[in-house]
Short mmCIF file of C-alpha atoms in Angstrom, two decimals:
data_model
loop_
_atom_site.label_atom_id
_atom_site.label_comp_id
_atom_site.label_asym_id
_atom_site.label_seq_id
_atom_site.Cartn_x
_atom_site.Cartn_y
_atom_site.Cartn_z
CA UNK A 1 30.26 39.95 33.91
CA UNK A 2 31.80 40.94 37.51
CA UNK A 3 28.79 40.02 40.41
CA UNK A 4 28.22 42.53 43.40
CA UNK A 5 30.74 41.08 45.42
CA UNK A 6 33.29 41.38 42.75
CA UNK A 7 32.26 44.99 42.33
CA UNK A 8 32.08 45.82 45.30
CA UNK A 9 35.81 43.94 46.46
CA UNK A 10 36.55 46.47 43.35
CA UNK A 11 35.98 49.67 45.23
CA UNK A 12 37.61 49.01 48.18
CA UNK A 13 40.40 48.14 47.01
CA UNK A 14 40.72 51.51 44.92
CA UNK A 15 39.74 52.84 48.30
CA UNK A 16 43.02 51.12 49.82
CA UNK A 17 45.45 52.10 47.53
CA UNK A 18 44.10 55.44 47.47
CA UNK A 19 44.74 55.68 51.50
CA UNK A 20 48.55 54.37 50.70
CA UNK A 21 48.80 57.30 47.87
CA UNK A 22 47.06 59.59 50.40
CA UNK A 23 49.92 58.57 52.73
CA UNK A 24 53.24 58.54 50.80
CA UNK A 25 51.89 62.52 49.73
CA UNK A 26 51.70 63.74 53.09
CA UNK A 27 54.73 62.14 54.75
CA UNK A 28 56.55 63.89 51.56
CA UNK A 29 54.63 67.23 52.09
CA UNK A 30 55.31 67.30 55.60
CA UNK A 31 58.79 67.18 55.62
CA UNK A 32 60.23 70.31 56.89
CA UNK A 33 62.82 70.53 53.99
CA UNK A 34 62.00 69.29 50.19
CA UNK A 35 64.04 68.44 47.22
CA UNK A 36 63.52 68.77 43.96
CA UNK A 37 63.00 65.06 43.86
CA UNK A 38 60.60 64.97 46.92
CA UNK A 39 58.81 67.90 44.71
CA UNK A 40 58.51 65.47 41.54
CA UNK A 41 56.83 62.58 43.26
CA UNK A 42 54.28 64.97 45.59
CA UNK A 43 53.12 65.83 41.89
CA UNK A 44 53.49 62.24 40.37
CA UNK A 45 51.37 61.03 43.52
CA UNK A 46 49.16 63.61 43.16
CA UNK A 47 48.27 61.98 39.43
CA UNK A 48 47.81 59.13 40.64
CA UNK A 49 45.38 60.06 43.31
CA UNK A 50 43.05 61.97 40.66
CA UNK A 51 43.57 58.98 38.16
CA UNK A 52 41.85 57.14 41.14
CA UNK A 53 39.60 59.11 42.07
CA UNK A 54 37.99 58.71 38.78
CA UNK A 55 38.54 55.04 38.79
CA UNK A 56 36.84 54.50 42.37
CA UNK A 57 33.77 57.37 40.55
CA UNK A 58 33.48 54.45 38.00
CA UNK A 59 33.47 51.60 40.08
CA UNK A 60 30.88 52.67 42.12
CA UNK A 61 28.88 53.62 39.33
CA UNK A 62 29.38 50.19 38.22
CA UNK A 63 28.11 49.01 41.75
CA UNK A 64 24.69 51.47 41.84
CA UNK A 65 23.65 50.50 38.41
CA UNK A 66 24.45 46.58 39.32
CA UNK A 67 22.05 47.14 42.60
CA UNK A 68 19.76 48.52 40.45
CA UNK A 69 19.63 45.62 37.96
CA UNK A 70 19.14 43.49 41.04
CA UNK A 71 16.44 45.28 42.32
CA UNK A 72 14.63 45.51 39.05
CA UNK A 73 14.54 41.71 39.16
CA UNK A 74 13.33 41.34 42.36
CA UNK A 75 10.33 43.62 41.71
CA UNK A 76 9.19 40.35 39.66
CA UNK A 77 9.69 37.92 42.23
CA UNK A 78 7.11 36.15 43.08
CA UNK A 79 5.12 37.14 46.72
CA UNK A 80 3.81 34.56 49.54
CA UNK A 81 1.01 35.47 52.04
CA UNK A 82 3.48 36.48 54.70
CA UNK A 83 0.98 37.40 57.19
CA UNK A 84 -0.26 33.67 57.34
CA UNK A 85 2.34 31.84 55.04
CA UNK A 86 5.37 33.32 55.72
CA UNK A 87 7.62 35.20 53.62
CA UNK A 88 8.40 33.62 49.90
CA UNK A 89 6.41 30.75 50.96
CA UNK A 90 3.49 29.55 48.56
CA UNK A 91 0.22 28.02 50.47
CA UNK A 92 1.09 24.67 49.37
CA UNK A 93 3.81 25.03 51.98
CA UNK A 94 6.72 24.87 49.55
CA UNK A 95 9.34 28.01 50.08
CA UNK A 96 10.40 29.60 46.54
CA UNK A 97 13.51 31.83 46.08
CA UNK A 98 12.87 35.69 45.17
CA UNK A 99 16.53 36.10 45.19
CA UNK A 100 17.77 35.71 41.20
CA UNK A 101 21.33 34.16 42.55
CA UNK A 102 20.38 32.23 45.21
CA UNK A 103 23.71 30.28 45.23
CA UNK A 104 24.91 33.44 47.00
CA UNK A 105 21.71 34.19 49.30
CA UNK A 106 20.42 30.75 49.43
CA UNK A 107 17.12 32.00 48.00
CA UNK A 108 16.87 35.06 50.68
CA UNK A 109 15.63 38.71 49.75
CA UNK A 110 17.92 40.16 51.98
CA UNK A 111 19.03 39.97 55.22
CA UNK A 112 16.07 40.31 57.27
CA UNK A 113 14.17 37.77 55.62
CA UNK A 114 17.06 35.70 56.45
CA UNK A 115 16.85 36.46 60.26
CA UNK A 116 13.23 35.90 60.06
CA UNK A 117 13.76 32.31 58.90
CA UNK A 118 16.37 31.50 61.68
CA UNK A 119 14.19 32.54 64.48
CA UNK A 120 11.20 31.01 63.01
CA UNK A 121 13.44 27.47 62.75
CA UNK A 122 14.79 27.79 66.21
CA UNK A 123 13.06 26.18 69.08
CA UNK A 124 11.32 28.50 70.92
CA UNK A 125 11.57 31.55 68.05
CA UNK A 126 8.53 30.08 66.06
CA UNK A 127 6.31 27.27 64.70
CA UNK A 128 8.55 24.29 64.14
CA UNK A 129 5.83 23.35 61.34
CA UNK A 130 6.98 26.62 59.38
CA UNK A 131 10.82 25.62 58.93
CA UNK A 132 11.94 27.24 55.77
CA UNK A 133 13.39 24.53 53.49
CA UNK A 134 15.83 26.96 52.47
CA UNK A 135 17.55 26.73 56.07
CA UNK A 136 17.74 23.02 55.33
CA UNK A 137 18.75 22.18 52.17
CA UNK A 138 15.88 21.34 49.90
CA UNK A 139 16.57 22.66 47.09
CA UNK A 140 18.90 21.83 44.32
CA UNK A 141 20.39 25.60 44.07
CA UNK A 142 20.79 25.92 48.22
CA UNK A 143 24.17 25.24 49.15
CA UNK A 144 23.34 25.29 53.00
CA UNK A 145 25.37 23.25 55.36
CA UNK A 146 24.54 23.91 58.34
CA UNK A 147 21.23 23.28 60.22
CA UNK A 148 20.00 24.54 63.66
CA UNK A 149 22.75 23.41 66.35
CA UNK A 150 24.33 25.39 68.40
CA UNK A 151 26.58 26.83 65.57
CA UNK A 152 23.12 28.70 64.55
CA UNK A 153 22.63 28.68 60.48
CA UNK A 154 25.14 29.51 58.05
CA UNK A 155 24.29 33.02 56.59
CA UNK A 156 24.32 33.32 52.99
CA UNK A 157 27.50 33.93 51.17
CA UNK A 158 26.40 37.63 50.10
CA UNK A 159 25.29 38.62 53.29
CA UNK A 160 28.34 37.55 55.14
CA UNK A 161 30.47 38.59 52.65
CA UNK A 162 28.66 42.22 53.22
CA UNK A 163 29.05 41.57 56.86
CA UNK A 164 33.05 41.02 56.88
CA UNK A 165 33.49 43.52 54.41
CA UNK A 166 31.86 46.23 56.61
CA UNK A 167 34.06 45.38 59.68
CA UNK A 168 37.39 45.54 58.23
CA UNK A 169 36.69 47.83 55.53
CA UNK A 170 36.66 51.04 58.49
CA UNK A 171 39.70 52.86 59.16
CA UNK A 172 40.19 51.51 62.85
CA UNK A 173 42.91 49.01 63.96
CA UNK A 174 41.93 45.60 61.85
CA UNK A 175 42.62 46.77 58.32
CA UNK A 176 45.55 48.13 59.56
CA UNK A 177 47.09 45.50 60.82
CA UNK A 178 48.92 42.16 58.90
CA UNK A 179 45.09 40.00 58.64
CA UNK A 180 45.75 36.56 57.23
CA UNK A 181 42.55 34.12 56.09
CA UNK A 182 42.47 31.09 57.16
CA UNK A 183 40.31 28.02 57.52
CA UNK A 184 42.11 26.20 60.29
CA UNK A 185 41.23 26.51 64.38
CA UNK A 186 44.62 27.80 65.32
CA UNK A 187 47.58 28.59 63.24
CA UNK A 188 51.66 27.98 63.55
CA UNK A 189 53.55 31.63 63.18
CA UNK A 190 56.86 30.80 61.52
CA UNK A 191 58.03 33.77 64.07
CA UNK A 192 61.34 34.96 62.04
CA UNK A 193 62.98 37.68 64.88
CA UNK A 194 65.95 37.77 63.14
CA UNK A 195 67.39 41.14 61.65
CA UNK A 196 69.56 41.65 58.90
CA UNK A 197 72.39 43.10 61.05
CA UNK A 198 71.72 39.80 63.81
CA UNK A 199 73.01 36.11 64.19
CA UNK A 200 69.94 34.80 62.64
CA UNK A 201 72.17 32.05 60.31
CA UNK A 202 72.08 33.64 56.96
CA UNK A 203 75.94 35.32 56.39
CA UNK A 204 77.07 37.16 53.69
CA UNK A 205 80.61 37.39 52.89
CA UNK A 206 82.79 38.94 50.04
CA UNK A 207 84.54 36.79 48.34
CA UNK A 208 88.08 36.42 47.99
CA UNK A 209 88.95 35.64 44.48
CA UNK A 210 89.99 31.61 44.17
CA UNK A 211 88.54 31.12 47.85
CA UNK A 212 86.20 28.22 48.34
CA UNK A 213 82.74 29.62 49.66
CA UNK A 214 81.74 29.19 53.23
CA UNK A 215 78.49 27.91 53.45
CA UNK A 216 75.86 29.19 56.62
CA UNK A 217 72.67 27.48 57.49
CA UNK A 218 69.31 29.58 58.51
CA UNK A 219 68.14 27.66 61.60
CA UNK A 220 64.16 27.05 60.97
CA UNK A 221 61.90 29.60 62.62
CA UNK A 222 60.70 29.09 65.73
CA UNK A 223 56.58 28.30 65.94
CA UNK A 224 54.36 29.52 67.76
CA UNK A 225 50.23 28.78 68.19
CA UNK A 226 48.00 31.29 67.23
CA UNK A 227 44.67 30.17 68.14
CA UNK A 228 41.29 32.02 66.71
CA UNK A 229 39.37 32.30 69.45
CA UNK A 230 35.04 32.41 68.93
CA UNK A 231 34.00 35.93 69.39
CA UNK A 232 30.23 36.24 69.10
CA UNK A 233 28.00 39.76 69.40
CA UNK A 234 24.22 39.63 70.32
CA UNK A 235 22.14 42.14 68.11
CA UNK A 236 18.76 42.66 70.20
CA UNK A 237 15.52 42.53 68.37
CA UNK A 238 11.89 43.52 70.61
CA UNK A 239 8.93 42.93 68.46
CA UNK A 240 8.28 46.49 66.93
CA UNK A 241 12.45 45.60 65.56
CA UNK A 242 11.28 42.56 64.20
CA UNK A 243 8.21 43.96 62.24
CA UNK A 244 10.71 46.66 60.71
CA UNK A 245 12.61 44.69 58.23
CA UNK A 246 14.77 47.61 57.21
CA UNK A 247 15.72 48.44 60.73
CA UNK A 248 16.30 44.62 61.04
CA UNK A 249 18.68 44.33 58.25
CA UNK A 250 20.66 47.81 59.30
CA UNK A 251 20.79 46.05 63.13
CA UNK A 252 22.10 42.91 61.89
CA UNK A 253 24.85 44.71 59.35
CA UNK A 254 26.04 48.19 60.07
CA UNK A 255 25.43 48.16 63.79
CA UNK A 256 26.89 44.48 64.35
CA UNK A 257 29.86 45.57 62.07
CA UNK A 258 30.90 48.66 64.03
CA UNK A 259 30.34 46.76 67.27
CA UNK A 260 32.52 43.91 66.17
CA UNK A 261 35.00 45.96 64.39
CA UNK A 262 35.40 47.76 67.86
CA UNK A 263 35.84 44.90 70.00
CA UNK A 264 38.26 43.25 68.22
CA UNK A 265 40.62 46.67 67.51
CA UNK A 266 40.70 46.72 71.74
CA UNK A 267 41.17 43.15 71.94
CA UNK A 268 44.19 43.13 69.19
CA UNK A 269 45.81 46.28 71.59
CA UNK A 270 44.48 45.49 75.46
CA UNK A 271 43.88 41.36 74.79
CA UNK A 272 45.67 39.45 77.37
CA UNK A 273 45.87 36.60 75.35
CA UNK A 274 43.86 34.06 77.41
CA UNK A 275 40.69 32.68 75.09
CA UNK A 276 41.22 35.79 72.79
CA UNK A 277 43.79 37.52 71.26
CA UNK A 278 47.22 38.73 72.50
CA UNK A 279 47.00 42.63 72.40
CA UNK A 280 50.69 44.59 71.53
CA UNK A 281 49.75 46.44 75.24
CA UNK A 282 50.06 42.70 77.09
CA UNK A 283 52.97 41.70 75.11
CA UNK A 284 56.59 41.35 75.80
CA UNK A 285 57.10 42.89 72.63
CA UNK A 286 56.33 46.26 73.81
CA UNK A 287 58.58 49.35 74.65
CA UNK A 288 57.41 51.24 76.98
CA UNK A 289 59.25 54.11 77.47
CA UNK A 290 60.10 55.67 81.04
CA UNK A 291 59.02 59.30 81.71
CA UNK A 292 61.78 61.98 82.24
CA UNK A 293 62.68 62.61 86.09
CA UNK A 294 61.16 65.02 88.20
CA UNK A 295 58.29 65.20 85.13
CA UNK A 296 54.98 66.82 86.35
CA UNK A 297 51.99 63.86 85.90
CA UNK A 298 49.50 63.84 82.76
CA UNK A 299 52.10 65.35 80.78
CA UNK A 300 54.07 64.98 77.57
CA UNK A 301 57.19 66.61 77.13
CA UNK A 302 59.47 66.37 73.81
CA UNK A 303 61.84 64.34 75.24
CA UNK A 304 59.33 61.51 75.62
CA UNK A 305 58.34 61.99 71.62
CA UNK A 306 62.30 61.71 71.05
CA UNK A 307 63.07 58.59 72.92
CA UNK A 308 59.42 57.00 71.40
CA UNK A 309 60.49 57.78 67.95
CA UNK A 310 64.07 56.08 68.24
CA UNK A 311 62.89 53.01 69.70
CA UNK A 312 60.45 52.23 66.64
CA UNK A 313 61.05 49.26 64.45
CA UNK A 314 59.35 49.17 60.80
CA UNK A 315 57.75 46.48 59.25
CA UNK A 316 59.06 46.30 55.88
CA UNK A 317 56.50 47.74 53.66
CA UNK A 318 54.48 49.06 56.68
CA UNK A 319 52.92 52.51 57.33
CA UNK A 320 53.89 53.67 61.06
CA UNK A 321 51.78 56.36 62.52
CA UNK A 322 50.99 57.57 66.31
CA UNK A 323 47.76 56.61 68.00
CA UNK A 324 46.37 58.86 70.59
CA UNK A 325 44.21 60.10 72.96
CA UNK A 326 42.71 63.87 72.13
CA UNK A 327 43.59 64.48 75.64
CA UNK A 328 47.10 64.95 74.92
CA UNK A 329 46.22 67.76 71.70
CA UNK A 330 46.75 70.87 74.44
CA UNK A 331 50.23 69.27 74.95
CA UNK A 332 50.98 68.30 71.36
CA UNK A 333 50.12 72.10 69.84
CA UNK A 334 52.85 73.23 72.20
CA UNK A 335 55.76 71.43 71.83
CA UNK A 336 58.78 73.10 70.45
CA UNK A 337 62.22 71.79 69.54
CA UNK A 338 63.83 75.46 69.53
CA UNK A 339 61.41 77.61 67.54
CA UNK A 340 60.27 74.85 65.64
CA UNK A 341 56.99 72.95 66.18
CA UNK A 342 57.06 69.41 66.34
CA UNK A 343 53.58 69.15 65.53
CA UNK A 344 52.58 69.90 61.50
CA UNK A 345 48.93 70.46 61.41
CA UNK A 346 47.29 68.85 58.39
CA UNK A 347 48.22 70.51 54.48
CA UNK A 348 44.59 72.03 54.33
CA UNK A 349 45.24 73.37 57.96
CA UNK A 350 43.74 73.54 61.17
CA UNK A 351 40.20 73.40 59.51
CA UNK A 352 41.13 69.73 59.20
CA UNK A 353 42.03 69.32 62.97
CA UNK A 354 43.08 67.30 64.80
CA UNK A 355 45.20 65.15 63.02
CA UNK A 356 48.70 66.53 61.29
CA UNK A 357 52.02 64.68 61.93
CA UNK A 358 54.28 64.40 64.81
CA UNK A 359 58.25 64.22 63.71
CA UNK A 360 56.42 63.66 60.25
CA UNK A 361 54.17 60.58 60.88
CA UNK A 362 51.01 60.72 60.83
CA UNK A 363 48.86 60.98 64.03
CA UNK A 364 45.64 59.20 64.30
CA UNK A 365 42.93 59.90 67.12
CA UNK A 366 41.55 56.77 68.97
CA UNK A 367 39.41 56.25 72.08
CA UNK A 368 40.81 52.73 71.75
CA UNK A 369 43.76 55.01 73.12
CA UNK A 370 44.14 55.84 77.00
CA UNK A 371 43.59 58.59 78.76
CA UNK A 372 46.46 61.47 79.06
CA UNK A 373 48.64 60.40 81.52
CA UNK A 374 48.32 56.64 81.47
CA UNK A 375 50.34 54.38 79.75
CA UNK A 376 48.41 53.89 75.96
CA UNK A 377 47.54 57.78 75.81
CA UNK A 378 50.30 57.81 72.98
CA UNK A 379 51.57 54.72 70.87
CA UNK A 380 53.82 54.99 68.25
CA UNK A 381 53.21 51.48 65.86
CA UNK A 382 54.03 49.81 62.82
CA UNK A 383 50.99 47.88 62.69
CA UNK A 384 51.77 45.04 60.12
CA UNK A 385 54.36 43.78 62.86
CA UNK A 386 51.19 42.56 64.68
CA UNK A 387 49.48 39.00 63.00
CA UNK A 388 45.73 38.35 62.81
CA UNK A 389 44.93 35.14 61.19
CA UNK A 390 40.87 35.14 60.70
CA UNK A 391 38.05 32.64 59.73
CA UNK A 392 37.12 34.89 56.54
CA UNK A 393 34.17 34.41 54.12
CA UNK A 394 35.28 34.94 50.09
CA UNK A 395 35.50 32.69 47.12
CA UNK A 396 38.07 30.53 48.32
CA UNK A 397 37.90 30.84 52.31
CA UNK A 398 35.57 28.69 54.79
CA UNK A 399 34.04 30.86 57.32
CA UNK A 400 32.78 30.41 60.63
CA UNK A 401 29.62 33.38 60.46
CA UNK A 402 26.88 31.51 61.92
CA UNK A 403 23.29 33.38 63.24
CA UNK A 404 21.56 31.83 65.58
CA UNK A 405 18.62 33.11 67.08
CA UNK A 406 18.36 32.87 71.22
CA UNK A 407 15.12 33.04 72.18
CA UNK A 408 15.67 33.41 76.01
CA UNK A 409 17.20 36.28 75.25
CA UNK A 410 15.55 37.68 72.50
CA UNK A 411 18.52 38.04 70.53
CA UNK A 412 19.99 37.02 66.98
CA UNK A 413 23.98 36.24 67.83
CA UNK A 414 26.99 36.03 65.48
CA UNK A 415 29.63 33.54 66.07
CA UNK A 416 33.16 33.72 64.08
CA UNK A 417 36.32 33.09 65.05
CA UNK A 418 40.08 35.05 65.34
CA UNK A 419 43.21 35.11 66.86
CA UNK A 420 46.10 37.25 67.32
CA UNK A 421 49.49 38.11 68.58
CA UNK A 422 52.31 40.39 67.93
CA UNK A 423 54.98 38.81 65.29
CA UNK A 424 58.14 39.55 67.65
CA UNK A 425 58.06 38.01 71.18
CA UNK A 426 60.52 40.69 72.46
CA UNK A 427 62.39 43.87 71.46
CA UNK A 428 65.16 43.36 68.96
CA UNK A 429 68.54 44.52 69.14
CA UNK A 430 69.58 46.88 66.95
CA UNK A 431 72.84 46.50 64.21
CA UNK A 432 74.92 49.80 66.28
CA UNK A 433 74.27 50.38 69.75
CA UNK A 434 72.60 49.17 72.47
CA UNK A 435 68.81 50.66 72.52
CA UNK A 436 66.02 47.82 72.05
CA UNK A 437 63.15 48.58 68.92
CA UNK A 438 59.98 47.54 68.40
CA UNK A 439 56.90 47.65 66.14
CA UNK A 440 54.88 49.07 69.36
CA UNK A 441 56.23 51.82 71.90
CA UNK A 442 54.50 53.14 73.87
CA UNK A 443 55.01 56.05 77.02
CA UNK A 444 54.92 54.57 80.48
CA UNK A 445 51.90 55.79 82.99
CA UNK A 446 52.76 59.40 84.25
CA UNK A 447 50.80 59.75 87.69
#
C-alpha cells in the first residue's frame, strides 16, 4: 500500500503534467490561424486534461482518506505530562513515539513537536537534562544521524520531504527550471554548447555508394564546477509562537517554503555567482537586446518584442514563455503589428487578466521581474537551459535539511544546500546567418 509521501509525490505529478497539457492547448488555441490538424489535437488535449482531472480528484481522495487513517491512529497514542515531562515523554524519563511510522518522523507527532525537541536539546533553548532520546538515537526504529552541532538536527524524513515538496512544488522559477538531485558538494556540468548545424565533432555525411566511411570524433565536453552553495532561512518564534503548536508547524512549513522558494527563484535570475548561484541576468549567456534609437524611456515598442523573439534559443523539450513586470501591461494591450494585436488575452478572456500570450507564448507576471524600463522588466526564457543541481530529500537522495535552534536569536534556522548556473557560457551561433541565440534575452535598460 502507497505511504503519504508516495501519495502525495502522486498528485503532483498529475498536477505537472496537467500544467504541460494546459500548455500545449493554449499555444495551439492561440495561434492566429488553425488547421484542421491543430483543431484535432486542441480536442485530443482537451481529453486528456478531463481524464486528469479526474485522476488528480482520485489521488487526492486517496491522500485525505490516508491523513485520516493517520490521524485516527494517533488519537490512540499514548500522552506524556507535557507541562512537566515534556511532550511523548513518560515520568520515568523514557521518550515513546506517538507517530505509527516513526522510521519517517523519527517518533515525532508532527512538526512542532519536532521543533520543540531541538530547542529543548540546544544549549541555551532548554534543560540539557530533558534531551529527547529521539534527537539522539536511542531507539531501535530512529534512524537519526545527526546530533546537535552546528549542522542543527536532521529533520525527519516526512517532514522534510513536506518541506522540499512545498518549495518547488509552486509555480515560480525552481520547478521551472532543469533541477537535478544530487548528494555531492559541487557538481561537474558536462557543458555540451554545440548545435546541430556547428563544428561540435559529430559529422554526418551521405554516403557514396562503395566509398569507405569517414570517421569524426566528438571532442569530450568541456566541465565546469557547479558548487551548491548553503542557503539557510531563520523562522522567528517569541514565546506566545512557541505555545501555539499549529502556528509553529505552519511557520516552520508554508511560511519557510514560500520564503525559500523566493530567494532562490531571485538568486537563480539576479545571483552573481560568488558563494551562491549564477543567475541567467549575471551571465555571459544572456542577450540583451539594445533599444530602438531615438526610443522614449520606460517604454516598449514592437520592434523590441521582434528582435527578443528571434534571438531565443529552445531547450529541446522546454516550454519558453515571457516573464514580466505588470508595469509594462499599459504598453503590452497596445501594441499593434498593422491592425493586429500582438497581445492574445487569455481563451476565457480578460476576466482572466493579466496573462494571455505575446507572439503566442505565454506571458507570466513576476515581481522577481524589474521594473518597466530597466533591463529584467521583460525576459523572454527557455528555462530548462538553466541547471540547478540540489541537495534533495526522497527515497534515494541524501539531504542536507538540518534545524537548528539559535537561541541568541530566538530563531529555529534551516540549512540546505544548491547551486546553479546557466548550461551555455555564451550565445550560440546560429546554422544561417549571423544573429547570436540564447535560452535568456532579455531588453536592455531604457532610461
Amino acid at each position: 500500500m502507497p505511504n503519504l509521501k508516495e501519495l502525495r509525490q502522486a498528485v503532483s505529478d498529475l498536477k505537472t503534467e496537467g500544467r504541460k497539457k494546459f500548455a500545449e492547448l493554449n499555444a495551439l488555441r492561440a495561434k492566429a490561424s488553425r488547421t484542421d490538424a491543430d483543431d484535432a489535437d486542441i480536442a485530443k488535449l482537451d481529453g486528456e486534461i478531463n481524464a486528469l482531472e479526474a485522476k488528480v480528484a482520485e489521488a487526492q481522495a486517496a491522500v485525505e482518506a490516508e491523513e485520516k487513517r493517520l490521524d485516527r491512529e494517533r488519537s490512540f497514542a499514548p500522552l506524556g505530562n507535557e507541562a512537566t515531562e515534556g511532550r511523548g515523554r513518560s515520568a520515568a524519563g523514557d521518550f515513546s513515539s506517538n507517530e505509527p511510522n516513526p522510521a519517517l518522523t523519527y517518533g515525532f507527532h508532527d512538526m512542532a513537536e519536532f521543533a520543540m525537541a531541538v530547542k529543548q536539546a540546544t544549549p541555551g533553548g532548554g534543560n540539557m537534562v530533558s534531551v529527547d532520546q529521539r534527537l539522539v538515537g536511542a531507539g531501535p526504529t530512529n534512524v537519526q544521524t545527526a546530533n546537535g552541532t552546528d549542522d542543527g538536527f536532521m529533520v525527519p524524513p516526512m517532514f522534510r520531504d513536506g518541506i522540499w515538496e512545498l518549495v518547488f512544488d509552486m509555480e515560480d522559477i525552481p520547478s521551472w527550471v532543469d533541477d537535478e538531485p544530487t548528494s555531492a558538494r559541487e557538481v561537474k556540468l558536462l557543458a555540451d554548447e554545440s548545435t546541430p548545424w556547428g563544428a561540435g565533432g559529430i559529422e554526418v555525411r551521405w554516403r557514396s555508394e562503395g566509398t569507405q566511411m569517414t570517421g569524426s570524433k566528438a571532442p569530450p565536453a568541456a566541465p565546469r564546477s557547479v558548487p551548491l552553495e548553503p542557503l539557510y532561512a531563520f523562522v522567528t518564534a517569541d514565546e506566545d509562537l512557541l505555545e501555539d503548536a499549529p502556528r509553529l508547524a505552519n511557520r516552520l512549513t508554508n511560511k519557510a517554503a514560500i520564503a525559500i522558494n523566493w530567494k532562490i527563484g531571485d538568486s537563480i535570475i539576479y545571483g552573481d555567482g560568488v558563494q551562491k548561484p549564477l543567475g541567467w541576468m549575471k551571465s555571459p549567456a544572456k542577450i540583451a537586446v539594445a533599444k530602438k534609437a531615438g526610443q522614449a524611456a520606460k517604454t516598449i515598442v514592437v520592434e523590441n518584442v521582434l528582435d527578443m523573439y528571434t534571438r531565443l534559443l529552445t531547450q529541446p523539450g522546454d516550454s519558453p514563455f515571457w516573464m514580466a513586470n505588470r508595469d509594462i501591461v499599459p504598453q503590452l494591450v497596445v501594441m499593434q503589428i498593422g491592425v493586429t494585436p500582438m497581445w492574445t488575452p487569455p481563451v476565457a478572456g480578460l476576466k482572466e487578466a493579466p496573462g494571455g500570450f505575446l507572439l503566442g507564448l505565454p506571458i507570466r507576471w513576476s515581481e522577481h521581474a524589474e521594473s518597466l524600463g530597466t533591463e529584467g522588466d521583460l525576459q523572454l526564457l527557455s528555462p530548462k537551459g538553466y541547471y540547478m543541481p540540489k541537495k534533495a530529500s526522497g527515497i534515494r537522495f541524501d539531504t542536507s535539511i538540518h534545524l537548528y535552534f539559535d537561541y541568541g536569536l530566538q530563531a529555529f534556522r534551516w540549512t540546505f544546500r544548491l547551486g546553479g548556473q546557466p548550461h551555455l557560457s555564451k550565445p550560440v551561433q546560429p546554422a544561417k546567418g549571423d544573429t547570436s541565440k540564447s535560452h535568456f534575452v532579455t531588453l536592455a535598460t531604457r532610461a
